[in-house]
Amino acid sequence: MNTQLTWYGHAALGLKTGGFDVLVDPYFSGNPAASARAADLPADFILVTHGHGDHVGDTVAIAKRTGALVVSNFEICNWLGKQGVKTHGQHLGGGHLHPFGYLKLTLALHGSALPDGSYGGNPAGFLLTTNDGRKIYMAGDTGLFGDMRLIGEEELDLAVIPIGDNYTMGPADALRAVKLLQPKHVIPIHFNTFDLIAQDAVAWAEQVERETGAKVHLLRPGQSYTVA
Ligand code: NI
Ligand code: MN
């Protein structure tokens, strides 16, 4: 069974895998790049990498409408739980077999305060092993770190990484990340949402494909990629 990944703009992703709808960092309201509305999307599960508003986004509203289970770090789950959302807390390095696959939280170099200033624990990325054995790394907001090499030892089918600079890796460090991660396929996100993170993704893709074995897929918000 194929896994289909849709980029909704900024860092918002939708996965269709194992018959489940999984949203990641569902930031639609107020997202200038959003290609969908929070009220329209199905969700069985919602994954939240860290506490910032452009990642927590519409999590509470979507979870309440759909009954989706939210997976994030323990502190963010506590915060969501107080708002009546069903949660499953994990933490860095910990994996759990969910109905949609085995999900492990990975290191991310970033912050995680929640929109109201509450403590949001440590930021994370996600390493998902789908039910048919595909490995998808969604880095979340992060700077470059050397232990991406360890994540690369997992033999990634797909890496979804930020390239916007200023808040996360920029294009140069994202290229170095691809060299450490050695994924078969790469999708860049977290760029062009605002002027501050505008990047030339076409030039970046050309350089990545020149210097690494990875194939880059440049999606426009709303476009999907089938994990091969
Ligand atoms: Ni952030
Ligand atoms: Mn962000």
PDB file of N, CA and C in Angstrom, residues 7 11 28 42 48 61 86-87 93 102 144 146 197 206 220-221 225:
ATOM      1  N   TRP A   7       2.136  18.317   0.687  1.00  0.00           N
ATOM      2  CA  TRP A   7       2.642  19.519   1.362  1.00  0.00           C
ATOM      3  C   TRP A   7       1.567  20.584   1.250  1.00  0.00           C
ATOM      4  N   ALA A  11       5.145  24.221   6.928  1.00  0.00           N
ATOM      5  CA  ALA A  11       5.595  22.904   7.408  1.00  0.00           C
ATOM      6  C   ALA A  11       4.439  21.928   7.562  1.00  0.00           C
ATOM      7  N   PHE A  28      -2.846  26.120   9.286  1.00  0.00           N
ATOM      8  CA  PHE A  28      -3.604  26.603   8.136  1.00  0.00           C
ATOM      9  C   PHE A  28      -4.103  28.030   8.367  1.00  0.00           C
ATOM     10  N   PRO A  42      -9.574  15.691   6.621  1.00  0.00           N
ATOM     11  CA  PRO A  42      -9.768  14.550   7.507  1.00  0.00           C
ATOM     12  C   PRO A  42      -8.506  14.301   8.323  1.00  0.00           C
ATOM     13  N   VAL A  48       2.721  16.663  16.040  1.00  0.00           N
ATOM     14  CA  VAL A  48       3.182  18.037  16.255  1.00  0.00           C
ATOM     15  C   VAL A  48       4.647  17.997  16.682  1.00  0.00           C
ATOM     16  N   ALA A  61      -8.399  22.695  17.081  1.00  0.00           N
ATOM     17  CA  ALA A  61      -9.682  22.710  16.350  1.00  0.00           C
ATOM     18  C   ALA A  61      -9.868  21.441  15.530  1.00  0.00           C
ATOM     19  N   LYS A  86      -7.387  14.492  22.762  1.00  0.00           N
ATOM     20  CA  LYS A  86      -6.813  13.168  23.057  1.00  0.00           C
ATOM     21  C   LYS A  86      -5.362  13.149  22.600  1.00  0.00           C
ATOM     22  N   THR A  87      -4.461  12.674  23.455  1.00  0.00           N
ATOM     23  CA  THR A  87      -3.045  12.733  23.099  1.00  0.00           C
ATOM     24  C   THR A  87      -2.319  11.425  23.417  1.00  0.00           C
ATOM     25  N   GLY A  93      13.971  10.028  21.056  1.00  0.00           N
ATOM     26  CA  GLY A  93      14.575   8.706  21.033  1.00  0.00           C
ATOM     27  C   GLY A  93      13.583   7.588  21.260  1.00  0.00           C
ATOM     28  N   TYR A 102       5.350   2.828  12.838  1.00  0.00           N
ATOM     29  CA  TYR A 102       6.201   2.986  14.020  1.00  0.00           C
ATOM     30  C   TYR A 102       6.816   4.382  13.982  1.00  0.00           C
ATOM     31  N   LEU A 144      21.311  22.267  11.470  1.00  0.00           N
ATOM     32  CA  LEU A 144      22.105  21.087  11.117  1.00  0.00           C
ATOM     33  C   LEU A 144      22.716  20.490  12.385  1.00  0.00           C
ATOM     34  N   GLY A 146      25.218  16.903  13.675  1.00  0.00           N
ATOM     35  CA  GLY A 146      26.014  15.787  13.159  1.00  0.00           C
ATOM     36  C   GLY A 146      25.358  14.433  13.312  1.00  0.00           C
ATOM     37  N   ILE A 197      12.020  34.006   4.843  1.00  0.00           N
ATOM     38  CA  ILE A 197      12.522  32.661   4.555  1.00  0.00           C
ATOM     39  C   ILE A 197      12.373  32.314   3.063  1.00  0.00           C
ATOM     40  N   GLU A 206      18.986  21.585  -7.724  1.00  0.00           N
ATOM     41  CA  GLU A 206      20.025  21.256  -8.716  1.00  0.00           C
ATOM     42  C   GLU A 206      21.334  20.914  -8.023  1.00  0.00           C
ATOM     43  N   ARG A 220       4.587  22.189  -5.004  1.00  0.00           N
ATOM     44  CA  ARG A 220       3.904  23.439  -4.700  1.00  0.00           C
ATOM     45  C   ARG A 220       2.877  23.115  -3.613  1.00  0.00           C
ATOM     46  N   PRO A 221       2.565  24.098  -2.750  1.00  0.00           N
ATOM     47  CA  PRO A 221       1.564  23.822  -1.721  1.00  0.00           C
ATOM     48  C   PRO A 221       0.298  23.226  -2.333  1.00  0.00           C
ATOM     49  N   TYR A 225       3.145  13.770  -3.209  1.00  0.00           N
ATOM     50  CA  TYR A 225       4.230  12.897  -3.665  1.00  0.00           C
ATOM     51  C   TYR A 225       3.927  11.499  -3.144  1.00  0.00           C
TER      52      TYR A 225
END
